[in-house]
XYZ file of C-alpha atoms in Angstrom:
174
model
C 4.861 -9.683 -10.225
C 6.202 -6.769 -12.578
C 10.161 -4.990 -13.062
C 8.048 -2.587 -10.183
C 7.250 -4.948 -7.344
C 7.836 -8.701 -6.097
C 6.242 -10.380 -3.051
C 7.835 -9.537 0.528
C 10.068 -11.844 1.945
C 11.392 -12.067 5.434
C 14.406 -11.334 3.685
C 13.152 -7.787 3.647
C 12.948 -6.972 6.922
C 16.208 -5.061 8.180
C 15.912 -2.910 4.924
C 12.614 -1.831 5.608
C 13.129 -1.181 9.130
C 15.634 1.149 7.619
C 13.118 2.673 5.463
C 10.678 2.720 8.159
C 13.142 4.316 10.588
C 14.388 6.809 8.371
C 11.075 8.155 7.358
C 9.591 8.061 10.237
C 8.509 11.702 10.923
C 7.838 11.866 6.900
C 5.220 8.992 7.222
C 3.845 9.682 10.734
C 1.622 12.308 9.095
C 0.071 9.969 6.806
C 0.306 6.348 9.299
C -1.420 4.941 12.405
C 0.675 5.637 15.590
C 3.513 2.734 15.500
C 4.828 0.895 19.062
C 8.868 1.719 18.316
C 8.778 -2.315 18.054
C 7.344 -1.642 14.779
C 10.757 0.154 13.337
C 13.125 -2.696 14.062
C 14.114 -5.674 11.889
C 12.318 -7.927 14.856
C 8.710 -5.946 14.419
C 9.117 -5.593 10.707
C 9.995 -9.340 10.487
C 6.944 -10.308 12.744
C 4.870 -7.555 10.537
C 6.091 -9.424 7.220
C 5.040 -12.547 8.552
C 1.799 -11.739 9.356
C 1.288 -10.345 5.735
C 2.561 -13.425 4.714
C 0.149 -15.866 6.461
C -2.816 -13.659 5.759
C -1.618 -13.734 2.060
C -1.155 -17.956 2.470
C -5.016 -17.693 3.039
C -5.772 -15.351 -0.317
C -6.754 -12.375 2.246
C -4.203 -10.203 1.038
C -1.254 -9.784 -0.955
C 2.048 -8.060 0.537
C 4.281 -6.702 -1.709
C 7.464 -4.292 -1.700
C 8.285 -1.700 -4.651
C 11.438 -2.046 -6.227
C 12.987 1.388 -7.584
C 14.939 1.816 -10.338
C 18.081 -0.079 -9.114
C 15.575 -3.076 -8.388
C 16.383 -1.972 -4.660
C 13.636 -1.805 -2.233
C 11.717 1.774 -1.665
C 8.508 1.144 -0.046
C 5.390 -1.253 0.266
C 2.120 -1.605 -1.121
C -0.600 -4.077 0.213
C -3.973 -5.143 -1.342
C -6.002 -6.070 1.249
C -9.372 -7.181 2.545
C -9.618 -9.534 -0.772
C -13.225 -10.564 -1.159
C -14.373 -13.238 -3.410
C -17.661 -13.812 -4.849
C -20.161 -11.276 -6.023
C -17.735 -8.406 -4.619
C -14.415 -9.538 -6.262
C -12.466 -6.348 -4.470
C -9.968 -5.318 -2.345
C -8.097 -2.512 -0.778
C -4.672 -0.756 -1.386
C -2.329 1.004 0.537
C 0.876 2.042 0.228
C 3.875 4.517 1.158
C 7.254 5.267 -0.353
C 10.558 6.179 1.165
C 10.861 10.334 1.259
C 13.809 10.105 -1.272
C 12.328 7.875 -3.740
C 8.995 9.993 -4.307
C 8.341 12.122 -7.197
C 10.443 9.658 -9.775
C 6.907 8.105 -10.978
C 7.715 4.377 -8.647
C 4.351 5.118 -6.647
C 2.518 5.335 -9.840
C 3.955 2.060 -11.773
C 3.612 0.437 -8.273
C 0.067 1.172 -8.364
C -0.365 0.259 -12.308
C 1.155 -2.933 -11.506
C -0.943 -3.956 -8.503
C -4.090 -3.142 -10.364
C -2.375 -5.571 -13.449
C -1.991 -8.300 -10.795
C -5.747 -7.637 -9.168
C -7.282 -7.598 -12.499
C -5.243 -9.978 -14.582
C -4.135 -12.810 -12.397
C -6.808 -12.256 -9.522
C -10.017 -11.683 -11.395
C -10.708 -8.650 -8.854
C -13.448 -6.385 -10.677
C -12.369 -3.254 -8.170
C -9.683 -1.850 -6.137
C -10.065 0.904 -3.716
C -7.725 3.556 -1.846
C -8.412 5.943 0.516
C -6.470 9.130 0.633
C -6.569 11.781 3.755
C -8.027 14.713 2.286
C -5.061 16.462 2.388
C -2.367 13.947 0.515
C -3.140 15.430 -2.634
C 0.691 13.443 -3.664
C -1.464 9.866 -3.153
C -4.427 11.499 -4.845
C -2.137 12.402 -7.951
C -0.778 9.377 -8.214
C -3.888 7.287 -7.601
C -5.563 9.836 -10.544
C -2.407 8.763 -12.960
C -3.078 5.259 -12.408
C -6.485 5.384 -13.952
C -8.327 5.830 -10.293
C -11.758 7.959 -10.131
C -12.524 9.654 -6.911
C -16.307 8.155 -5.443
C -16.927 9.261 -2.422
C -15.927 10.268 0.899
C -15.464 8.138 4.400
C -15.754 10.557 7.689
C -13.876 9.059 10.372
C -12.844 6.315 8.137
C -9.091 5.319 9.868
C -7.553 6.391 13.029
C -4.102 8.016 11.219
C -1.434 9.832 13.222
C -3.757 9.287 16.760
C -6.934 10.862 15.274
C -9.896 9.528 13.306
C -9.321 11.085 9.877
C -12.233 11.224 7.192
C -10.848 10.031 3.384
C -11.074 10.469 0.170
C -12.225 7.225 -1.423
C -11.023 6.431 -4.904
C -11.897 3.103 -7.146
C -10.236 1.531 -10.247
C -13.086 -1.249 -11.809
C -11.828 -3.981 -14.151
C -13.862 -3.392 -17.641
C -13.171 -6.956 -18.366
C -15.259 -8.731 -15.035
């Protein structure tokens, strides 16, 4: 993967129930409504898994993002992969509160893009954005994103159906 981010393991799971439960309230603005399930090792571990099948069958690709220490700080997911005449996918991803602002969202992001383009053949990744995380816009804009368009209603975030800022990165080479 990169010095930036590695596949998810099961292994992963108690530390990023951790995460999860210790920036809770910081992601909840940003995040679908969670069952508490979803913030223990058990729910991350069953969560993980099901990243892991879907990846098995080249839908998606579940990764964590290391920080400096090489220690685990947050996730970031390309997802939806389409083949054929689309060759794209979606990203997401979130960081622990008190690893943000050190640059690991944006070489996360640079390296997932490497991995699309390079070893997947992807011509396009997309992220949405709320219209108010101007932080994920920022770092989406550092990584070499361009904002296209927006989505009203696009994903039902923190109980309500939130419109998004849609952002793409296209592969020059495919």
């Amino acid at each position: 993967m990169s010095s930036r981010t590695r596949l998810v393991t099961p292994e992963d799971a108690t530390v990023i129930a951790e995460l999860q439960t210790r920036n809770r309230a910081f992601l909840a603005p940003w995040e679908p409504v969670r069952e508490d399930t979803y913030f223990t090792v058990v729910g991350q571990r069953a969560d993980i898994t099901t990243a892991l099948e879907r990846h098995e069958r080249g839908e998606s690709l579940p990764l964590v993002v290391l920080d400096h220490d090489g220690e685990v700080a947050g996730r970031l997911t390309l997802s939806g992969i389409v083949r054929g005449p689309f060759l794209s996918c979606s990203m997401g991803y979130w960081l622990s509160e008190d690893r943000t602002g050190q640059g690991l969202a944006t070489e996360a992001v640079e390296a997932a893009v490497h991995i699309a383009f390079d070893e997947m053949g992807l011509h396009r990744v997309e992220a949405g954005t709320l219209r108010s995380n101007s932080a994920s816009q920022g770092v989406l804009g550092r990584a070499g994103f361009k904002q296209y368009g927006l989505a009203p209603g696009y994903l039902k975030i923190a109980g309500r159906w939130e419109d998004h800022v849609l952002f793409q990165r296209l592969n020059p080479l495919v």
